[in-house]
JSON list of N, CA and C in Angstrom, two decimals:
[
{"chain": "A", "resi": 1, "resn": "MET", "atom": "N", "xyz": [6.70, -2.31, 21.07]},
{"chain": "A", "resi": 1, "resn": "MET", "atom": "CA", "xyz": [6.31, -2.10, 19.69]},
{"chain": "A", "resi": 1, "resn": "MET", "atom": "C", "xyz": [4.79, -1.95, 19.65]},
{"chain": "A", "resi": 2, "resn": "GLY", "atom": "N", "xyz": [4.31, -0.99, 18.87]},
{"chain": "A", "resi": 2, "resn": "GLY", "atom": "CA", "xyz": [2.88, -0.73, 18.78]},
{"chain": "A", "resi": 2, "resn": "GLY", "atom": "C", "xyz": [2.14, -1.76, 17.94]},
{"chain": "A", "resi": 3, "resn": "LEU", "atom": "N", "xyz": [0.85, -1.73, 18.06]},
{"chain": "A", "resi": 3, "resn": "LEU", "atom": "CA", "xyz": [0.00, -2.62, 17.28]},
{"chain": "A", "resi": 3, "resn": "LEU", "atom": "C", "xyz": [-0.37, -1.96, 15.97]},
{"chain": "A", "resi": 4, "resn": "TYR", "atom": "N", "xyz": [-0.50, -2.75, 14.94]},
{"chain": "A", "resi": 4, "resn": "TYR", "atom": "CA", "xyz": [-0.93, -2.27, 13.64]},
{"chain": "A", "resi": 4, "resn": "TYR", "atom": "C", "xyz": [-2.20, -2.99, 13.24]},
{"chain": "A", "resi": 5, "resn": "PHE", "atom": "N", "xyz": [-3.10, -2.28, 12.63]},
{"chain": "A", "resi": 5, "resn": "PHE", "atom": "CA", "xyz": [-4.35, -2.86, 12.17]},
{"chain": "A", "resi": 5, "resn": "PHE", "atom": "C", "xyz": [-4.47, -2.62, 10.68]},
{"chain": "A", "resi": 6, "resn": "LEU", "atom": "N", "xyz": [-4.83, -3.65, 9.96]},
{"chain": "A", "resi": 6, "resn": "LEU", "atom": "CA", "xyz": [-5.07, -3.55, 8.53]},
{"chain": "A", "resi": 6, "resn": "LEU", "atom": "C", "xyz": [-6.57, -3.54, 8.33]},
{"chain": "A", "resi": 7, "resn": "SER", "atom": "N", "xyz": [-7.09, -2.45, 7.81]},
{"chain": "A", "resi": 7, "resn": "SER", "atom": "CA", "xyz": [-8.54, -2.31, 7.61]},
{"chain": "A", "resi": 7, "resn": "SER", "atom": "C", "xyz": [-8.87, -2.41, 6.13]},
{"chain": "A", "resi": 8, "resn": "PRO", "atom": "N", "xyz": [-9.78, -3.32, 5.76]},
{"chain": "A", "resi": 8, "resn": "PRO", "atom": "CA", "xyz": [-10.22, -3.37, 4.38]},
{"chain": "A", "resi": 8, "resn": "PRO", "atom": "C", "xyz": [-10.84, -2.03, 3.98]},
{"chain": "A", "resi": 9, "resn": "GLY", "atom": "N", "xyz": [-10.58, -1.60, 2.77]},
{"chain": "A", "resi": 9, "resn": "GLY", "atom": "CA", "xyz": [-11.12, -0.34, 2.26]},
{"chain": "A", "resi": 9, "resn": "GLY", "atom": "C", "xyz": [-11.17, -0.37, 0.75]},
{"chain": "A", "resi": 10, "resn": "ALA", "atom": "N", "xyz": [-11.47, 0.75, 0.15]},
{"chain": "A", "resi": 10, "resn": "ALA", "atom": "CA", "xyz": [-11.57, 0.90, -1.30]},
{"chain": "A", "resi": 10, "resn": "ALA", "atom": "C", "xyz": [-12.74, 0.12, -1.87]},
{"chain": "A", "resi": 11, "resn": "GLY", "atom": "N", "xyz": [-13.83, 0.80, -2.07]},
{"chain": "A", "resi": 11, "resn": "GLY", "atom": "CA", "xyz": [-15.01, 0.17, -2.64]},
{"chain": "A", "resi": 11, "resn": "GLY", "atom": "C", "xyz": [-15.95, -0.43, -1.61]},
{"chain": "A", "resi": 12, "resn": "VAL", "atom": "N", "xyz": [-15.69, -0.21, -0.33]},
{"chain": "A", "resi": 12, "resn": "VAL", "atom": "CA", "xyz": [-16.57, -0.74, 0.71]},
{"chain": "A", "resi": 12, "resn": "VAL", "atom": "C", "xyz": [-17.85, 0.09, 0.74]},
{"chain": "A", "resi": 13, "resn": "ARG", "atom": "N", "xyz": [-18.96, -0.59, 0.55]},
{"chain": "A", "resi": 13, "resn": "ARG", "atom": "CA", "xyz": [-20.28, 0.05, 0.52]},
{"chain": "A", "resi": 13, "resn": "ARG", "atom": "C", "xyz": [-21.24, -0.79, 1.36]},
{"chain": "A", "resi": 14, "resn": "ALA", "atom": "N", "xyz": [-22.44, -0.27, 1.55]},
{"chain": "A", "resi": 14, "resn": "ALA", "atom": "CA", "xyz": [-23.45, -0.98, 2.34]},
{"chain": "A", "resi": 14, "resn": "ALA", "atom": "C", "xyz": [-23.73, -2.36, 1.76]},
{"chain": "A", "resi": 15, "resn": "GLY", "atom": "N", "xyz": [-23.65, -2.49, 0.45]},
{"chain": "A", "resi": 15, "resn": "GLY", "atom": "CA", "xyz": [-23.96, -3.75, -0.20]},
{"chain": "A", "resi": 15, "resn": "GLY", "atom": "C", "xyz": [-22.92, -4.84, -0.03]},
{"chain": "A", "resi": 16, "resn": "ASN", "atom": "N", "xyz": [-21.70, -4.48, 0.40]},
{"chain": "A", "resi": 16, "resn": "ASN", "atom": "CA", "xyz": [-20.67, -5.50, 0.53]},
{"chain": "A", "resi": 16, "resn": "ASN", "atom": "C", "xyz": [-19.93, -5.49, 1.87]},
{"chain": "A", "resi": 17, "resn": "ALA", "atom": "N", "xyz": [-20.23, -4.55, 2.73]},
{"chain": "A", "resi": 17, "resn": "ALA", "atom": "CA", "xyz": [-19.49, -4.40, 3.99]},
{"chain": "A", "resi": 17, "resn": "ALA", "atom": "C", "xyz": [-19.58, -5.63, 4.88]},
{"chain": "A", "resi": 18, "resn": "ALA", "atom": "N", "xyz": [-20.77, -6.15, 5.09]},
{"chain": "A", "resi": 18, "resn": "ALA", "atom": "CA", "xyz": [-20.94, -7.31, 5.97]},
{"chain": "A", "resi": 18, "resn": "ALA", "atom": "C", "xyz": [-20.20, -8.52, 5.41]},
{"chain": "A", "resi": 19, "resn": "ALA", "atom": "N", "xyz": [-20.25, -8.71, 4.09]},
{"chain": "A", "resi": 19, "resn": "ALA", "atom": "CA", "xyz": [-19.55, -9.84, 3.47]},
{"chain": "A", "resi": 19, "resn": "ALA", "atom": "C", "xyz": [-18.04, -9.69, 3.61]},
{"chain": "A", "resi": 20, "resn": "ILE", "atom": "N", "xyz": [-17.54, -8.47, 3.47]},
{"chain": "A", "resi": 20, "resn": "ILE", "atom": "CA", "xyz": [-16.10, -8.23, 3.62]},
{"chain": "A", "resi": 20, "resn": "ILE", "atom": "C", "xyz": [-15.66, -8.56, 5.04]},
{"chain": "A", "resi": 21, "resn": "LEU", "atom": "N", "xyz": [-16.42, -8.09, 6.02]},
{"chain": "A", "resi": 21, "resn": "LEU", "atom": "CA", "xyz": [-16.08, -8.38, 7.41]},
{"chain": "A", "resi": 21, "resn": "LEU", "atom": "C", "xyz": [-16.12, -9.87, 7.69]},
{"chain": "A", "resi": 22, "resn": "ALA", "atom": "N", "xyz": [-17.13, -10.55, 7.19]},
{"chain": "A", "resi": 22, "resn": "ALA", "atom": "CA", "xyz": [-17.25, -12.00, 7.41]},
{"chain": "A", "resi": 22, "resn": "ALA", "atom": "C", "xyz": [-16.13, -12.77, 6.72]},
{"chain": "A", "resi": 23, "resn": "ALA", "atom": "N", "xyz": [-15.79, -12.38, 5.50]},
{"chain": "A", "resi": 23, "resn": "ALA", "atom": "CA", "xyz": [-14.78, -13.11, 4.73]},
{"chain": "A", "resi": 23, "resn": "ALA", "atom": "C", "xyz": [-13.36, -12.89, 5.26]},
{"chain": "A", "resi": 24, "resn": "THR", "atom": "N", "xyz": [-13.10, -11.71, 5.79]},
{"chain": "A", "resi": 24, "resn": "THR", "atom": "CA", "xyz": [-11.73, -11.39, 6.21]},
{"chain": "A", "resi": 24, "resn": "THR", "atom": "C", "xyz": [-11.49, -11.56, 7.71]},
{"chain": "A", "resi": 25, "resn": "GLY", "atom": "N", "xyz": [-12.56, -11.57, 8.49]},
{"chain": "A", "resi": 25, "resn": "GLY", "atom": "CA", "xyz": [-12.39, -11.61, 9.94]},
{"chain": "A", "resi": 25, "resn": "GLY", "atom": "C", "xyz": [-11.98, -10.27, 10.52]},
{"chain": "A", "resi": 26, "resn": "ALA", "atom": "N", "xyz": [-11.96, -9.24, 9.68]},
{"chain": "A", "resi": 26, "resn": "ALA", "atom": "CA", "xyz": [-11.59, -7.90, 10.14]},
{"chain": "A", "resi": 26, "resn": "ALA", "atom": "C", "xyz": [-12.61, -7.39, 11.14]},
{"chain": "A", "resi": 27, "resn": "LYS", "atom": "N", "xyz": [-12.16, -6.56, 12.05]},
{"chain": "A", "resi": 27, "resn": "LYS", "atom": "CA", "xyz": [-13.04, -5.94, 13.05]},
{"chain": "A", "resi": 27, "resn": "LYS", "atom": "C", "xyz": [-13.39, -4.50, 12.67]},
{"chain": "A", "resi": 28, "resn": "GLU", "atom": "N", "xyz": [-12.67, -3.97, 11.69]},
{"chain": "A", "resi": 28, "resn": "GLU", "atom": "CA", "xyz": [-12.86, -2.59, 11.26]},
{"chain": "A", "resi": 28, "resn": "GLU", "atom": "C", "xyz": [-12.81, -2.54, 9.74]},
{"chain": "A", "resi": 29, "resn": "ILE", "atom": "N", "xyz": [-13.47, -1.53, 9.18]},
{"chain": "A", "resi": 29, "resn": "ILE", "atom": "CA", "xyz": [-13.38, -1.28, 7.74]},
{"chain": "A", "resi": 29, "resn": "ILE", "atom": "C", "xyz": [-13.18, 0.21, 7.53]},
{"chain": "A", "resi": 30, "resn": "HIS", "atom": "N", "xyz": [-12.80, 0.57, 6.33]},
{"chain": "A", "resi": 30, "resn": "HIS", "atom": "CA", "xyz": [-12.68, 1.97, 5.94]},
{"chain": "A", "resi": 30, "resn": "HIS", "atom": "C", "xyz": [-13.59, 2.20, 4.74]},
{"chain": "A", "resi": 31, "resn": "SER", "atom": "N", "xyz": [-14.39, 3.23, 4.82]},
{"chain": "A", "resi": 31, "resn": "SER", "atom": "CA", "xyz": [-15.25, 3.59, 3.70]},
{"chain": "A", "resi": 31, "resn": "SER", "atom": "C", "xyz": [-15.41, 5.10, 3.68]},
{"chain": "A", "resi": 32, "resn": "SER", "atom": "N", "xyz": [-15.38, 5.69, 2.51]},
{"chain": "A", "resi": 32, "resn": "SER", "atom": "CA", "xyz": [-15.63, 7.13, 2.43]},
{"chain": "A", "resi": 32, "resn": "SER", "atom": "C", "xyz": [-17.11, 7.43, 2.60]},
{"chain": "A", "resi": 33, "resn": "ALA", "atom": "N", "xyz": [-17.97, 6.44, 2.31]},
{"chain": "A", "resi": 33, "resn": "ALA", "atom": "CA", "xyz": [-19.42, 6.63, 2.41]},
{"chain": "A", "resi": 33, "resn": "ALA", "atom": "C", "xyz": [-19.80, 7.96, 1.79]},
{"chain": "A", "resi": 34, "resn": "SER", "atom": "N", "xyz": [-19.31, 8.19, 0.59]},
{"chain": "A", "resi": 34, "resn": "SER", "atom": "CA", "xyz": [-19.46, 9.51, -0.02]},
{"chain": "A", "resi": 34, "resn": "SER", "atom": "C", "xyz": [-20.51, 9.56, -1.11]},
{"chain": "A", "resi": 35, "resn": "ALA", "atom": "N", "xyz": [-20.85, 10.78, -1.45]},
{"chain": "A", "resi": 35, "resn": "ALA", "atom": "CA", "xyz": [-21.80, 11.06, -2.53]},
{"chain": "A", "resi": 35, "resn": "ALA", "atom": "C", "xyz": [-21.28, 12.30, -3.27]},
{"chain": "A", "resi": 36, "resn": "PRO", "atom": "N", "xyz": [-21.69, 12.47, -4.52]},
{"chain": "A", "resi": 36, "resn": "PRO", "atom": "CA", "xyz": [-21.26, 13.67, -5.25]},
{"chain": "A", "resi": 36, "resn": "PRO", "atom": "C", "xyz": [-21.67, 14.94, -4.51]},
{"chain": "A", "resi": 37, "resn": "ALA", "atom": "N", "xyz": [-20.82, 15.95, -4.60]},
{"chain": "A", "resi": 37, "resn": "ALA", "atom": "CA", "xyz": [-21.10, 17.24, -3.96]},
{"chain": "A", "resi": 37, "resn": "ALA", "atom": "C", "xyz": [-20.94, 18.35, -4.98]},
{"chain": "A", "resi": 38, "resn": "ALA", "atom": "N", "xyz": [-21.75, 19.34, -4.86]},
{"chain": "A", "resi": 38, "resn": "ALA", "atom": "CA", "xyz": [-21.67, 20.49, -5.77]},
{"chain": "A", "resi": 38, "resn": "ALA", "atom": "C", "xyz": [-20.43, 21.32, -5.44]},
{"chain": "A", "resi": 39, "resn": "SER", "atom": "N", "xyz": [-19.74, 21.75, -6.47]},
{"chain": "A", "resi": 39, "resn": "SER", "atom": "CA", "xyz": [-18.59, 22.63, -6.30]},
{"chain": "A", "resi": 39, "resn": "SER", "atom": "C", "xyz": [-18.93, 23.99, -6.88]},
{"chain": "A", "resi": 40, "resn": "ASP", "atom": "N", "xyz": [-18.43, 25.02, -6.22]},
{"chain": "A", "resi": 40, "resn": "ASP", "atom": "CA", "xyz": [-18.61, 26.38, -6.73]},
{"chain": "A", "resi": 40, "resn": "ASP", "atom": "C", "xyz": [-17.80, 26.50, -8.02]},
{"chain": "A", "resi": 41, "resn": "PRO", "atom": "N", "xyz": [-18.45, 26.78, -9.15]},
{"chain": "A", "resi": 41, "resn": "PRO", "atom": "CA", "xyz": [-17.72, 26.84, -10.43]},
{"chain": "A", "resi": 41, "resn": "PRO", "atom": "C", "xyz": [-16.60, 27.87, -10.42]},
{"chain": "A", "resi": 42, "resn": "ARG", "atom": "N", "xyz": [-16.73, 28.92, -9.64]},
{"chain": "A", "resi": 42, "resn": "ARG", "atom": "CA", "xyz": [-15.66, 29.93, -9.57]},
{"chain": "A", "resi": 42, "resn": "ARG", "atom": "C", "xyz": [-14.42, 29.33, -8.92]},
{"chain": "A", "resi": 43, "resn": "LEU", "atom": "N", "xyz": [-14.61, 28.51, -7.90]},
{"chain": "A", "resi": 43, "resn": "LEU", "atom": "CA", "xyz": [-13.47, 27.87, -7.24]},
{"chain": "A", "resi": 43, "resn": "LEU", "atom": "C", "xyz": [-12.84, 26.82, -8.14]},
{"chain": "A", "resi": 44, "resn": "VAL", "atom": "N", "xyz": [-13.66, 26.12, -8.91]},
{"chain": "A", "resi": 44, "resn": "VAL", "atom": "CA", "xyz": [-13.14, 25.13, -9.86]},
{"chain": "A", "resi": 44, "resn": "VAL", "atom": "C", "xyz": [-12.30, 25.84, -10.91]},
{"chain": "A", "resi": 45, "resn": "ALA", "atom": "N", "xyz": [-12.80, 26.95, -11.45]},
{"chain": "A", "resi": 45, "resn": "ALA", "atom": "CA", "xyz": [-12.08, 27.70, -12.48]},
{"chain": "A", "resi": 45, "resn": "ALA", "atom": "C", "xyz": [-10.73, 28.20, -11.99]},
{"chain": "A", "resi": 46, "resn": "LEU", "atom": "N", "xyz": [-10.65, 28.53, -10.72]},
{"chain": "A", "resi": 46, "resn": "LEU", "atom": "CA", "xyz": [-9.39, 29.03, -10.15]},
{"chain": "A", "resi": 46, "resn": "LEU", "atom": "C", "xyz": [-8.48, 27.91, -9.64]},
{"chain": "A", "resi": 47, "resn": "GLY", "atom": "N", "xyz": [-8.98, 26.67, -9.71]},
{"chain": "A", "resi": 47, "resn": "GLY", "atom": "CA", "xyz": [-8.17, 25.54, -9.28]},
{"chain": "A", "resi": 47, "resn": "GLY", "atom": "C", "xyz": [-8.20, 25.27, -7.78]},
{"chain": "A", "resi": 48, "resn": "PHE", "atom": "N", "xyz": [-9.15, 25.89, -7.08]},
{"chain": "A", "resi": 48, "resn": "PHE", "atom": "CA", "xyz": [-9.25, 25.71, -5.63]},
{"chain": "A", "resi": 48, "resn": "PHE", "atom": "C", "xyz": [-10.21, 24.61, -5.22]},
{"chain": "A", "resi": 49, "resn": "ALA", "atom": "N", "xyz": [-10.94, 24.05, -6.17]},
{"chain": "A", "resi": 49, "resn": "ALA", "atom": "CA", "xyz": [-11.90, 22.98, -5.87]},
{"chain": "A", "resi": 49, "resn": "ALA", "atom": "C", "xyz": [-11.96, 22.04, -7.06]},
{"chain": "A", "resi": 50, "resn": "ALA", "atom": "N", "xyz": [-12.30, 20.80, -6.80]},
{"chain": "A", "resi": 50, "resn": "ALA", "atom": "CA", "xyz": [-12.43, 19.81, -7.87]},
{"chain": "A", "resi": 50, "resn": "ALA", "atom": "C", "xyz": [-13.84, 19.86, -8.45]},
{"chain": "A", "resi": 51, "resn": "ALA", "atom": "N", "xyz": [-13.94, 19.66, -9.75]},
{"chain": "A", "resi": 51, "resn": "ALA", "atom": "CA", "xyz": [-15.25, 19.66, -10.41]},
{"chain": "A", "resi": 51, "resn": "ALA", "atom": "C", "xyz": [-16.05, 18.42, -10.01]},
{"chain": "A", "resi": 52, "resn": "ASP", "atom": "N", "xyz": [-15.36, 17.36, -9.67]},
{"chain": "A", "resi": 52, "resn": "ASP", "atom": "CA", "xyz": [-16.03, 16.10, -9.30]},
{"chain": "A", "resi": 52, "resn": "ASP", "atom": "C", "xyz": [-15.91, 15.84, -7.80]},
{"chain": "A", "resi": 53, "resn": "ALA", "atom": "N", "xyz": [-16.15, 16.86, -7.00]},
{"chain": "A", "resi": 53, "resn": "ALA", "atom": "CA", "xyz": [-16.01, 16.75, -5.55]},
{"chain": "A", "resi": 53, "resn": "ALA", "atom": "C", "xyz": [-17.00, 15.74, -4.96]},
{"chain": "A", "resi": 54, "resn": "ARG", "atom": "N", "xyz": [-16.60, 15.16, -3.85]},
{"chain": "A", "resi": 54, "resn": "ARG", "atom": "CA", "xyz": [-17.46, 14.23, -3.11]},
{"chain": "A", "resi": 54, "resn": "ARG", "atom": "C", "xyz": [-17.42, 14.63, -1.65]},
{"chain": "A", "resi": 55, "resn": "THR", "atom": "N", "xyz": [-18.45, 14.27, -0.92]},
{"chain": "A", "resi": 55, "resn": "THR", "atom": "CA", "xyz": [-18.53, 14.55, 0.51]},
{"chain": "A", "resi": 55, "resn": "THR", "atom": "C", "xyz": [-19.14, 13.35, 1.22]},
{"chain": "A", "resi": 56, "resn": "THR", "atom": "N", "xyz": [-18.84, 13.22, 2.49]},
{"chain": "A", "resi": 56, "resn": "THR", "atom": "CA", "xyz": [-19.42, 12.11, 3.26]},
{"chain": "A", "resi": 56, "resn": "THR", "atom": "C", "xyz": [-20.93, 12.28, 3.32]},
{"chain": "A", "resi": 57, "resn": "SER", "atom": "N", "xyz": [-21.64, 11.19, 3.08]},
{"chain": "A", "resi": 57, "resn": "SER", "atom": "CA", "xyz": [-23.10, 11.18, 3.06]},
{"chain": "A", "resi": 57, "resn": "SER", "atom": "C", "xyz": [-23.63, 10.52, 4.33]},
{"chain": "A", "resi": 58, "resn": "GLY", "atom": "N", "xyz": [-24.43, 11.24, 5.08]},
{"chain": "A", "resi": 58, "resn": "GLY", "atom": "CA", "xyz": [-25.05, 10.67, 6.27]},
{"chain": "A", "resi": 58, "resn": "GLY", "atom": "C", "xyz": [-25.90, 9.46, 5.94]},
{"chain": "A", "resi": 59, "resn": "ASP", "atom": "N", "xyz": [-26.60, 9.51, 4.80]},
{"chain": "A", "resi": 59, "resn": "ASP", "atom": "CA", "xyz": [-27.42, 8.37, 4.38]},
{"chain": "A", "resi": 59, "resn": "ASP", "atom": "C", "xyz": [-26.55, 7.15, 4.09]},
{"chain": "A", "resi": 60, "resn": "ALA", "atom": "N", "xyz": [-25.40, 7.37, 3.44]},
{"chain": "A", "resi": 60, "resn": "ALA", "atom": "CA", "xyz": [-24.50, 6.26, 3.13]},
{"chain": "A", "resi": 60, "resn": "ALA", "atom": "C", "xyz": [-23.91, 5.67, 4.41]},
{"chain": "A", "resi": 61, "resn": "VAL", "atom": "N", "xyz": [-23.58, 6.52, 5.37]},
{"chain": "A", "resi": 61, "resn": "VAL", "atom": "CA", "xyz": [-23.05, 6.03, 6.65]},
{"chain": "A", "resi": 61, "resn": "VAL", "atom": "C", "xyz": [-24.11, 5.20, 7.37]},
{"chain": "A", "resi": 62, "resn": "ALA", "atom": "N", "xyz": [-25.35, 5.70, 7.39]},
{"chain": "A", "resi": 62, "resn": "ALA", "atom": "CA", "xyz": [-26.44, 4.97, 8.05]},
{"chain": "A", "resi": 62, "resn": "ALA", "atom": "C", "xyz": [-26.69, 3.63, 7.38]},
{"chain": "A", "resi": 63, "resn": "ALA", "atom": "N", "xyz": [-26.66, 3.60, 6.05]},
{"chain": "A", "resi": 63, "resn": "ALA", "atom": "CA", "xyz": [-26.87, 2.34, 5.32]},
{"chain": "A", "resi": 63, "resn": "ALA", "atom": "C", "xyz": [-25.73, 1.36, 5.59]},
{"chain": "A", "resi": 64, "resn": "LEU", "atom": "N", "xyz": [-24.52, 1.87, 5.64]},
{"chain": "A", "resi": 64, "resn": "LEU", "atom": "CA", "xyz": [-23.36, 1.03, 5.94]},
{"chain": "A", "resi": 64, "resn": "LEU", "atom": "C", "xyz": [-23.48, 0.42, 7.34]},
{"chain": "A", "resi": 65, "resn": "ARG", "atom": "N", "xyz": [-23.84, 1.24, 8.31]},
{"chain": "A", "resi": 65, "resn": "ARG", "atom": "CA", "xyz": [-24.00, 0.76, 9.69]},
{"chain": "A", "resi": 65, "resn": "ARG", "atom": "C", "xyz": [-25.11, -0.28, 9.77]},
{"chain": "A", "resi": 66, "resn": "ALA", "atom": "N", "xyz": [-26.23, -0.03, 9.11]},
{"chain": "A", "resi": 66, "resn": "ALA", "atom": "CA", "xyz": [-27.36, -0.97, 9.14]},
{"chain": "A", "resi": 66, "resn": "ALA", "atom": "C", "xyz": [-26.96, -2.30, 8.50]},
{"chain": "A", "resi": 67, "resn": "SER", "atom": "N", "xyz": [-26.21, -2.23, 7.41]},
{"chain": "A", "resi": 67, "resn": "SER", "atom": "CA", "xyz": [-25.76, -3.44, 6.73]},
{"chain": "A", "resi": 67, "resn": "SER", "atom": "C", "xyz": [-24.85, -4.27, 7.63]},
{"chain": "A", "resi": 68, "resn": "ILE", "atom": "N", "xyz": [-23.94, -3.61, 8.31]},
{"chain": "A", "resi": 68, "resn": "ILE", "atom": "CA", "xyz": [-23.01, -4.31, 9.21]},
{"chain": "A", "resi": 68, "resn": "ILE", "atom": "C", "xyz": [-23.78, -4.92, 10.38]},
{"chain": "A", "resi": 69, "resn": "ASP", "atom": "N", "xyz": [-24.69, -4.15, 10.95]},
{"chain": "A", "resi": 69, "resn": "ASP", "atom": "CA", "xyz": [-25.46, -4.65, 12.10]},
{"chain": "A", "resi": 69, "resn": "ASP", "atom": "C", "xyz": [-26.33, -5.84, 11.72]},
{"chain": "A", "resi": 70, "resn": "ALA", "atom": "N", "xyz": [-26.84, -5.84, 10.48]},
{"chain": "A", "resi": 70, "resn": "ALA", "atom": "CA", "xyz": [-27.69, -6.94, 10.02]},
{"chain": "A", "resi": 70, "resn": "ALA", "atom": "C", "xyz": [-26.86, -8.20, 9.76]},
{"chain": "A", "resi": 71, "resn": "GLY", "atom": "N", "xyz": [-25.55, -7.98, 9.53]},
{"chain": "A", "resi": 71, "resn": "GLY", "atom": "CA", "xyz": [-24.62, -9.08, 9.37]},
{"chain": "A", "resi": 71, "resn": "GLY", "atom": "C", "xyz": [-24.83, -9.88, 8.18]}
]
């Protein structure tokens, strides 16, 4: 039988990641580390893109990593 891992997620940000790891004992977390992204209005009008699109942010990932490393 395989191993299963439960990773805390939903709302994990740089400001709370270290506390979540400490409180749960988890070794992994899930975070979108996202920021708003511009959508092409033509694609939104045709239903091919969301008006409130988000994309992974390198700055958010770096802040998350720094927060975890600082513990």
